[in-house]
Amino acid sequence: MRRFPVRHRLTALAGILTLCAAGLVSGIASAAAATAAPAPAPHVAQLYVSDYTDNTVLKAATDGSGQSTVPTTGLTRPTGLALDDDGDLYISDTGNNRVVEVPADGSGQSTVPATGLSRPIGLALGKADEGDGGVEGDEGDDELFIADSFNNRVVRLPLEGGPQTTVPATGLLHPDGLALDARRNLYIADFVNDRVVVVPADGGPQRTVPTAGLSEPTGLAFDRAGNLYVADSGNDRVVKLPRGGGSQTTVPATGLNTPQGLAVDAYGDLFIADFGNDRVVEIPADGGGQTTVPIAGLSSPVGLAIPPSHPEATRLKASAATVERHTSPASLRVKGLSATLTTADGAPLPGERVTFTDSTGAHKLCAAITNTRGRARCDATLRTGSRARYDDLRQLGYRATYMGTAPYRPSSAAGHLRAARRS
């Protein structure tokens, strides 16, 4: 396999970003102690992969137990993929300047009614807000986001009908991968500008995600904990950006060549479309070694998708705690932060991490692991004697949050804080 020099990659990707107007370039040479939550062994996901060179989309069990070709017609250089909750598959048919839908019920391929597309690539599916499109309202109908690469824009299309609109992103140059976080904020891999930008769902201003050293970012994916993975194609690596900020790290994947699409399964395992090596690699969440997903005949994979998981619901119940204000030394002491984590039917979940924050979730107080009864408990000392901060805690209370680990869904609960006598 010939390695593509960075300075030539816009040409070498040959249609992932720079399909020539005169025609398509063909034949390109070929992602306290804890107790593990119950999970199937081994982890097996149904992975969809767009085969850019063979103009097909494959469906493969990640343990090699089965493989098939998705029934499509007329695809030319397929790239981005997305799956909805019903199993309907959306495909960026990049060479034909369209996005097609392949229903799970086998009723036949159709073209999504998006207009004016030029070399679409990344796709993302989300739920519209039934109110004003903000992040806090109730979820409505599905909407599809499309990275309209050669038009340097991202478009939004309501799938139950309604006008196509352009996402208010500025300065994009050949946008590539897309991803939505839990609050419906849209993340865009701005390929030529070597950055990732986020467009808040609440209409706030576009921001550039803080990263270090990105070169031609492509695929994006979130895990259930809210960490963002970015395929840094120009540097032959994938980087991880922790939820809420923190230092960027490099995913321990070896031998990558121009990585493209990313996907994360219900167990947190990361899949990487290793475009230049004609393979998909898997990086287990538990720290196990990298493996190659056994897919026969794969050539130049670009897009990846895994069916949305429906993990088991959990319930978190927070108990009342106390807060004390001290002036010498200045501090606030929060005692007895406690929450009990169970399944929806009341079975305790031991060995899971619960984080305690102020009511906004912005300031962490402490974290603890649930015991055999599902209870997590800890105390916190804040190095401030601020009366305003004390009053906020006493009046607004605290929040306990469980981020979820497969197969369990995240949950949170509010708890009261009452004043305590100073010792």
Short mmCIF file of C-alpha atoms in Angstrom, two decimals:
data_model
loop_
_atom_site.label_atom_id
_atom_site.label_comp_id
_atom_site.label_asym_id
_atom_site.label_seq_id
_atom_site.Cartn_x
_atom_site.Cartn_y
_atom_site.Cartn_z
CA MET A 1 0.00 0.00 0.00
CA ARG A 2 1.44 3.34 -1.07
CA ARG A 3 1.53 5.93 1.68
CA PHE A 4 0.07 9.30 0.70
CA PRO A 5 2.28 12.33 1.46
CA VAL A 6 0.39 14.88 3.51
CA ARG A 7 0.81 17.64 0.95
CA HIS A 8 -0.96 15.51 -1.67
CA ARG A 9 -3.81 14.12 0.40
CA LEU A 10 -6.49 16.40 -0.94
CA THR A 11 -5.75 14.87 -4.33
CA ALA A 12 -5.05 11.37 -3.04
CA LEU A 13 -8.41 11.06 -1.34
CA ALA A 14 -9.79 11.43 -4.85
CA GLY A 15 -13.35 12.32 -4.25
CA ILE A 16 -13.62 12.08 -0.51
CA LEU A 17 -12.96 15.79 -0.80
CA THR A 18 -11.62 16.53 -4.29
CA LEU A 19 -13.71 14.66 -6.84
CA CYS A 20 -12.85 16.35 -10.10
CA ALA A 21 -15.59 18.18 -11.95
CA ALA A 22 -14.65 16.32 -15.13
CA GLY A 23 -15.13 12.91 -13.55
CA LEU A 24 -14.28 10.63 -10.68
CA VAL A 25 -10.80 9.38 -9.98
CA SER A 26 -11.07 5.62 -9.79
CA GLY A 27 -8.97 2.84 -8.40
CA ILE A 28 -7.69 4.58 -5.28
CA ALA A 29 -5.17 2.33 -3.55
CA SER A 30 -6.41 0.91 -0.93
CA ALA A 31 -11.34 3.17 12.82
CA ALA A 32 -12.72 2.16 45.05
CA ALA A 33 -12.76 -1.06 42.88
CA ALA A 34 -15.15 -1.24 40.02
CA THR A 35 -17.25 -4.23 39.09
CA ALA A 36 -17.84 -4.58 35.36
CA ALA A 37 -21.44 -4.14 34.31
CA PRO A 38 -23.05 -7.25 32.85
CA ALA A 39 -22.30 -7.53 29.14
CA PRO A 40 -22.30 -10.15 26.43
CA ALA A 41 -18.97 -11.82 25.81
CA PRO A 42 -17.53 -11.23 23.35
CA HIS A 43 -18.90 -7.83 22.36
CA VAL A 44 -20.43 -8.18 18.90
CA ALA A 45 -21.80 -5.27 16.89
CA GLN A 46 -23.33 -5.10 13.45
CA LEU A 47 -21.06 -2.71 11.59
CA TYR A 48 -21.95 -0.92 8.33
CA VAL A 49 -19.01 0.15 6.14
CA SER A 50 -19.02 2.15 2.92
CA ASP A 51 -16.57 0.66 0.41
CA TYR A 52 -15.47 3.70 -1.56
CA THR A 53 -13.70 1.87 -4.36
CA ASP A 54 -16.24 -0.93 -4.90
CA ASN A 55 -19.25 1.41 -4.71
CA THR A 56 -20.97 -0.75 -2.11
CA VAL A 57 -21.96 -0.71 1.54
CA LEU A 58 -21.20 -3.81 3.59
CA LYS A 59 -22.77 -5.06 6.79
CA ALA A 60 -20.52 -7.23 8.95
CA ALA A 61 -20.63 -8.74 12.42
CA THR A 62 -17.53 -7.50 14.21
CA ASP A 63 -16.60 -11.01 15.33
CA GLY A 64 -16.53 -12.27 11.74
CA SER A 65 -19.66 -14.40 12.12
CA GLY A 66 -21.45 -12.93 9.12
CA GLN A 67 -21.17 -10.45 6.27
CA SER A 68 -23.53 -9.20 3.57
CA THR A 69 -23.86 -6.43 1.01
CA VAL A 70 -26.55 -3.82 1.62
CA PRO A 71 -29.02 -3.82 -1.33
CA THR A 72 -28.35 -0.51 -3.08
CA THR A 73 -28.45 0.64 -6.69
CA GLY A 74 -26.28 3.09 -8.60
CA LEU A 75 -23.92 4.19 -5.86
CA THR A 76 -20.79 6.03 -6.94
CA ARG A 77 -18.13 6.62 -4.30
CA PRO A 78 -20.24 6.17 -1.14
CA THR A 79 -18.84 7.86 1.96
CA GLY A 80 -20.78 8.94 5.07
CA LEU A 81 -23.31 6.66 6.77
CA ALA A 82 -25.99 7.13 9.42
CA LEU A 83 -28.58 4.79 10.99
CA ASP A 84 -31.82 5.80 12.66
CA ASP A 85 -33.58 4.05 15.53
CA ASP A 86 -35.63 1.96 13.11
CA GLY A 87 -32.55 0.65 11.33
CA ASP A 88 -33.04 2.75 8.20
CA LEU A 89 -29.66 3.48 6.62
CA TYR A 90 -28.64 6.81 5.07
CA ILE A 91 -25.72 6.88 2.62
CA SER A 92 -23.82 9.81 1.14
CA ASP A 93 -23.67 8.87 -2.54
CA THR A 94 -20.86 11.34 -3.03
CA GLY A 95 -20.18 10.81 -6.73
CA ASN A 96 -23.86 11.32 -7.56
CA ASN A 97 -24.29 14.41 -5.36
CA ARG A 98 -27.11 12.88 -3.35
CA VAL A 99 -27.98 11.05 -0.15
CA VAL A 100 -30.01 7.84 -0.38
CA GLU A 101 -32.07 5.98 2.19
CA VAL A 102 -32.25 2.19 2.44
CA PRO A 103 -35.18 1.24 4.70
CA ALA A 104 -34.75 -1.61 7.14
CA ASP A 105 -38.02 -3.16 5.96
CA GLY A 106 -36.60 -3.82 2.50
CA SER A 107 -39.07 -1.53 0.74
CA GLY A 108 -36.44 -0.17 -1.62
CA GLN A 109 -33.88 2.60 -1.89
CA SER A 110 -35.01 6.21 -2.25
CA THR A 111 -33.27 9.55 -2.63
CA VAL A 112 -33.47 11.99 0.25
CA PRO A 113 -35.08 15.26 -0.95
CA ALA A 114 -32.04 17.45 -0.39
CA THR A 115 -31.33 20.08 -3.03
CA GLY A 116 -28.16 21.55 -4.46
CA LEU A 117 -25.71 19.09 -2.94
CA SER A 118 -22.15 18.93 -4.25
CA ARG A 119 -20.01 16.04 -3.00
CA PRO A 120 -21.84 15.31 0.26
CA ILE A 121 -19.77 13.40 2.82
CA GLY A 122 -20.52 13.29 6.55
CA LEU A 123 -23.99 12.56 7.91
CA ALA A 124 -25.55 12.85 11.35
CA LEU A 125 -29.06 12.09 12.57
CA GLY A 126 -30.73 13.94 15.41
CA LYS A 127 -34.10 14.80 16.89
CA ALA A 128 -35.63 18.19 16.23
CA ASP A 129 -36.78 20.20 19.21
CA GLU A 130 -40.55 20.49 19.30
CA GLY A 131 -40.31 24.02 20.61
CA ASP A 132 -37.82 26.42 19.13
CA GLY A 133 -35.02 24.10 18.07
CA GLY A 134 -33.09 24.58 21.32
CA VAL A 135 -31.39 21.90 23.31
CA GLU A 136 -33.69 21.82 26.30
CA GLY A 137 -37.08 21.10 24.73
CA ASP A 138 -38.82 17.83 24.00
CA GLU A 139 -37.54 15.72 21.15
CA GLY A 140 -39.48 15.82 17.91
CA ASP A 141 -39.05 14.28 14.47
CA ASP A 142 -35.81 13.04 12.98
CA GLU A 143 -33.65 15.47 11.07
CA LEU A 144 -30.64 14.70 8.89
CA PHE A 145 -27.48 16.82 8.79
CA ILE A 146 -25.38 16.60 5.63
CA ALA A 147 -21.83 17.91 5.14
CA ASP A 148 -22.24 19.48 1.69
CA SER A 149 -18.53 19.51 1.12
CA PHE A 150 -18.03 21.36 -2.15
CA ASN A 151 -20.56 24.00 -1.14
CA ASN A 152 -18.65 24.57 2.11
CA ARG A 153 -21.76 24.20 4.23
CA VAL A 154 -23.81 21.81 6.32
CA VAL A 155 -27.52 21.47 5.57
CA ARG A 156 -30.31 20.28 7.84
CA LEU A 157 -33.25 18.35 6.43
CA PRO A 158 -36.38 17.41 8.44
CA LEU A 159 -37.15 13.82 7.47
CA GLU A 160 -40.88 14.09 8.14
CA GLY A 161 -41.20 17.01 5.76
CA GLY A 162 -40.25 20.64 5.90
CA PRO A 163 -37.78 22.95 4.20
CA GLN A 164 -34.06 22.29 3.94
CA THR A 165 -32.01 24.86 5.84
CA THR A 166 -28.32 25.71 6.10
CA VAL A 167 -26.68 25.32 9.50
CA PRO A 168 -25.31 28.72 10.64
CA ALA A 169 -21.64 27.74 10.44
CA THR A 170 -19.08 30.18 9.08
CA GLY A 171 -15.73 29.80 7.36
CA LEU A 172 -16.05 26.10 6.52
CA LEU A 173 -13.81 24.72 3.79
CA HIS A 174 -14.76 21.20 2.64
CA PRO A 175 -16.56 20.03 5.80
CA ASP A 176 -16.26 16.29 6.36
CA GLY A 177 -17.40 14.30 9.40
CA LEU A 178 -20.35 15.31 11.58
CA ALA A 179 -21.46 14.32 15.06
CA LEU A 180 -24.13 15.41 17.53
CA ASP A 181 -23.58 15.38 21.28
CA ALA A 182 -26.22 14.56 23.87
CA ARG A 183 -27.45 18.17 23.86
CA ARG A 184 -27.83 18.20 20.07
CA ASN A 185 -24.86 20.51 19.52
CA LEU A 186 -23.42 19.85 16.07
CA TYR A 187 -19.70 19.14 15.65
CA ILE A 188 -18.15 19.58 12.20
CA ALA A 189 -14.76 18.38 10.97
CA ASP A 190 -13.56 21.40 8.96
CA PHE A 191 -11.14 19.45 6.78
CA VAL A 192 -9.07 22.08 5.00
CA ASN A 193 -8.98 24.42 8.00
CA ASP A 194 -7.52 21.68 10.24
CA ARG A 195 -10.09 22.19 12.97
CA VAL A 196 -13.34 20.98 14.50
CA VAL A 197 -16.10 23.51 15.10
CA VAL A 198 -19.26 23.21 17.16
CA VAL A 199 -22.56 24.92 16.34
CA PRO A 200 -24.68 25.07 19.52
CA ALA A 201 -28.23 23.82 19.17
CA ASP A 202 -29.53 26.77 21.20
CA GLY A 203 -28.45 29.26 18.55
CA GLY A 204 -25.32 30.44 20.32
CA PRO A 205 -22.20 31.45 18.37
CA GLN A 206 -20.04 28.90 16.60
CA ARG A 207 -16.93 27.83 18.52
CA THR A 208 -13.70 26.11 17.58
CA VAL A 209 -13.07 23.01 19.66
CA PRO A 210 -9.68 23.28 21.41
CA THR A 211 -7.35 20.74 19.80
CA ALA A 212 -3.63 20.43 19.22
CA GLY A 213 -1.95 19.72 15.90
CA LEU A 214 -4.90 18.53 13.82
CA SER A 215 -4.29 18.01 10.11
CA GLU A 216 -7.24 17.32 7.81
CA PRO A 217 -9.76 15.98 10.34
CA THR A 218 -12.36 13.60 8.92
CA GLY A 219 -14.51 11.25 11.01
CA LEU A 220 -16.08 12.25 14.33
CA ALA A 221 -17.80 10.14 16.98
CA PHE A 222 -18.95 10.47 20.58
CA ASP A 223 -18.93 7.69 23.14
CA ARG A 224 -21.69 7.37 25.71
CA ALA A 225 -19.64 9.26 28.30
CA GLY A 226 -19.54 12.28 25.99
CA ASN A 227 -15.89 12.02 24.92
CA LEU A 228 -15.25 13.12 21.33
CA TYR A 229 -13.06 11.11 18.95
CA VAL A 230 -11.54 12.80 15.90
CA ALA A 231 -9.91 11.04 12.93
CA ASP A 232 -6.80 13.17 12.38
CA SER A 233 -6.24 11.88 8.85
CA GLY A 234 -3.25 14.05 7.99
CA ASN A 235 -1.37 12.69 11.00
CA ASP A 236 -2.52 9.05 10.62
CA ARG A 237 -4.03 8.97 14.08
CA VAL A 238 -7.25 9.32 16.08
CA VAL A 239 -7.39 11.70 19.03
CA LYS A 240 -9.72 11.73 22.04
CA LEU A 241 -11.08 14.94 23.55
CA PRO A 242 -12.50 14.41 27.07
CA ARG A 243 -16.00 15.56 27.87
CA GLY A 244 -15.95 18.88 29.65
CA GLY A 245 -12.40 19.71 28.59
CA GLY A 246 -9.03 18.31 29.53
CA SER A 247 -5.93 17.22 27.70
CA GLN A 248 -6.20 15.74 24.24
CA THR A 249 -4.82 12.20 23.98
CA THR A 250 -3.97 9.93 21.09
CA VAL A 251 -5.94 6.71 20.79
CA PRO A 252 -3.55 3.70 20.97
CA ALA A 253 -4.05 2.60 17.36
CA THR A 254 -1.03 1.57 15.34
CA GLY A 255 -0.28 1.60 11.64
CA LEU A 256 -3.17 3.81 10.53
CA ASN A 257 -3.07 5.31 7.04
CA THR A 258 -5.46 8.21 6.40
CA PRO A 259 -8.20 7.22 8.89
CA GLN A 260 -11.71 8.26 7.93
CA GLY A 261 -15.02 7.31 9.56
CA LEU A 262 -15.37 6.44 13.25
CA ALA A 263 -18.03 4.60 15.23
CA VAL A 264 -18.42 3.64 18.90
CA ASP A 265 -20.53 0.69 20.00
CA ALA A 266 -22.66 0.31 23.13
CA TYR A 267 -19.66 -0.95 25.11
CA GLY A 268 -17.41 1.96 24.22
CA ASP A 269 -15.31 0.02 21.71
CA LEU A 270 -14.00 2.31 18.96
CA PHE A 271 -14.00 1.37 15.27
CA ILE A 272 -11.80 3.18 12.74
CA ALA A 273 -12.08 3.11 8.94
CA ASP A 274 -8.39 2.75 8.03
CA PHE A 275 -8.82 4.00 4.48
CA GLY A 276 -5.27 3.59 3.21
CA ASN A 277 -4.93 0.05 4.59
CA ASP A 278 -8.27 -1.33 3.31
CA ARG A 279 -9.43 -2.36 6.76
CA VAL A 280 -11.45 -1.43 9.84
CA VAL A 281 -9.67 -1.66 13.19
CA GLU A 282 -11.23 -1.99 16.63
CA ILE A 283 -9.85 -0.46 19.83
CA PRO A 284 -11.54 -2.06 22.87
CA ALA A 285 -12.72 0.25 25.64
CA ASP A 286 -11.26 -2.09 28.27
CA GLY A 287 -7.71 -1.45 27.09
CA GLY A 288 -7.28 -4.68 25.14
CA GLY A 289 -5.12 -4.74 22.06
CA GLN A 290 -6.07 -3.41 18.64
CA THR A 291 -7.67 -5.91 16.27
CA THR A 292 -8.74 -5.87 12.63
CA VAL A 293 -12.43 -6.50 12.01
CA PRO A 294 -12.69 -9.54 9.69
CA ILE A 295 -14.37 -8.12 6.56
CA ALA A 296 -13.73 -9.91 3.28
CA GLY A 297 -12.94 -7.91 0.14
CA LEU A 298 -12.94 -4.48 1.76
CA SER A 299 -11.27 -1.70 -0.22
CA SER A 300 -10.86 1.91 0.87
CA PRO A 301 -13.43 2.10 3.70
CA VAL A 302 -14.74 5.57 4.49
CA GLY A 303 -18.02 5.68 6.40
CA LEU A 304 -18.93 3.59 9.46
CA ALA A 305 -22.21 3.18 11.32
CA ILE A 306 -23.45 0.97 14.15
CA PRO A 307 -27.16 0.61 14.97
CA PRO A 308 -28.20 2.80 17.91
CA SER A 309 -28.20 0.84 21.14
CA HIS A 310 -31.10 0.76 23.54
CA PRO A 311 -29.39 0.22 26.89
CA GLU A 312 -31.21 -0.67 30.05
CA ALA A 313 -32.70 2.28 31.91
CA THR A 314 -31.29 3.22 35.31
CA ARG A 315 -32.61 5.20 38.24
CA LEU A 316 -30.60 7.43 40.54
CA LYS A 317 -32.01 8.69 43.86
CA ALA A 318 -30.13 11.40 45.73
CA SER A 319 -30.36 11.86 49.50
CA ALA A 320 -30.16 15.08 51.50
CA ALA A 321 -26.70 16.26 52.58
CA THR A 322 -25.33 19.18 54.60
CA VAL A 323 -23.11 22.16 53.86
CA GLU A 324 -20.98 24.05 56.42
CA ARG A 325 -19.28 27.43 55.97
CA HIS A 326 -15.96 28.05 57.71
CA THR A 327 -14.05 31.29 57.83
CA SER A 328 -10.73 30.12 59.26
CA PRO A 329 -9.50 28.66 57.08
CA ALA A 330 -12.02 29.79 54.49
CA SER A 331 -13.83 26.73 53.19
CA LEU A 332 -17.16 25.10 52.50
CA ARG A 333 -17.61 21.52 53.62
CA VAL A 334 -20.29 19.41 52.00
CA LYS A 335 -20.97 16.24 53.95
CA GLY A 336 -23.00 13.17 53.21
CA LEU A 337 -23.40 13.48 49.44
CA SER A 338 -25.17 10.24 48.64
CA ALA A 339 -27.09 8.60 45.81
CA THR A 340 -28.39 5.11 45.13
CA LEU A 341 -28.16 3.66 41.62
CA THR A 342 -30.53 0.91 40.49
CA THR A 343 -32.02 -0.53 37.35
CA ALA A 344 -35.52 0.61 36.42
CA ASP A 345 -36.96 -2.35 38.33
CA GLY A 346 -34.99 -1.56 41.48
CA ALA A 347 -32.02 -3.94 41.30
CA PRO A 348 -28.88 -2.27 42.76
CA LEU A 349 -25.94 -1.57 40.46
CA PRO A 350 -22.64 -2.02 42.33
CA GLY A 351 -19.24 -0.93 41.09
CA GLU A 352 -20.46 2.07 39.07
CA ARG A 353 -19.08 5.61 39.32
CA VAL A 354 -21.37 8.44 40.43
CA THR A 355 -20.22 12.06 40.23
CA PHE A 356 -21.55 14.81 42.50
CA THR A 357 -21.58 18.42 41.30
CA ASP A 358 -23.32 21.68 42.07
CA SER A 359 -26.83 22.04 40.67
CA THR A 360 -25.58 23.32 37.31
CA GLY A 361 -23.18 20.44 36.78
CA ALA A 362 -20.35 22.89 36.13
CA HIS A 363 -18.41 22.40 39.38
CA LYS A 364 -17.45 18.92 40.54
CA LEU A 365 -17.66 18.22 44.25
CA CYS A 366 -16.54 14.59 44.49
CA ALA A 367 -17.11 11.13 43.00
CA ALA A 368 -17.62 7.67 44.46
CA ILE A 369 -18.15 4.05 43.44
CA THR A 370 -21.44 2.36 44.30
CA ASN A 371 -21.32 -0.41 46.89
CA THR A 372 -23.17 -3.71 46.83
CA ARG A 373 -26.40 -1.89 47.61
CA GLY A 374 -25.86 0.53 44.73
CA ARG A 375 -25.04 3.42 47.05
CA ALA A 376 -22.29 5.97 46.37
CA ARG A 377 -21.25 8.39 49.11
CA CYS A 378 -18.56 11.04 49.55
CA ASP A 379 -17.75 14.37 51.21
CA ALA A 380 -16.25 17.47 49.61
CA THR A 381 -14.26 20.45 50.82
CA LEU A 382 -14.24 23.62 48.72
CA ARG A 383 -11.39 26.03 49.26
CA THR A 384 -13.64 29.06 49.44
CA GLY A 385 -15.63 30.67 52.20
CA SER A 386 -17.76 32.66 49.78
CA ARG A 387 -21.14 33.50 51.27
CA ALA A 388 -22.69 33.64 47.79
CA ARG A 389 -21.39 30.17 46.96
CA TYR A 390 -22.67 28.85 50.27
CA ASP A 391 -26.10 30.35 49.67
CA ASP A 392 -26.22 28.87 46.16
CA LEU A 393 -25.43 25.40 47.44
CA ARG A 394 -27.94 25.66 50.27
CA GLN A 395 -30.71 27.00 48.08
CA LEU A 396 -30.11 25.08 44.86
CA GLY A 397 -28.70 21.84 46.19
CA TYR A 398 -26.50 19.42 44.25
CA ARG A 399 -26.71 16.98 41.37
CA ALA A 400 -25.67 13.32 41.24
CA THR A 401 -24.85 11.97 37.78
CA TYR A 402 -24.21 8.48 36.42
CA MET A 403 -22.67 8.63 32.93
CA GLY A 404 -23.67 5.10 31.99
CA THR A 405 -21.65 2.07 30.97
CA ALA A 406 -22.91 -0.59 28.59
CA PRO A 407 -25.55 -1.83 28.80
CA TYR A 408 -26.83 0.78 31.25
CA ARG A 409 -28.24 4.18 30.36
CA PRO A 410 -27.06 7.41 32.04
CA SER A 411 -29.21 8.98 34.75
CA SER A 412 -29.08 11.87 37.19
CA ALA A 413 -30.93 13.24 40.20
CA ALA A 414 -31.06 16.42 42.27
CA GLY A 415 -30.40 16.39 46.00
CA HIS A 416 -31.04 18.91 48.79
CA LEU A 417 -28.37 20.57 50.89
CA ARG A 418 -29.26 21.89 54.32
CA ALA A 419 -27.22 24.13 56.56
CA ALA A 420 -25.19 22.46 59.31
CA ARG A 421 -23.68 23.89 62.45
CA ARG A 422 -20.08 24.91 62.19
CA SER A 423 -17.73 22.77 64.28
#
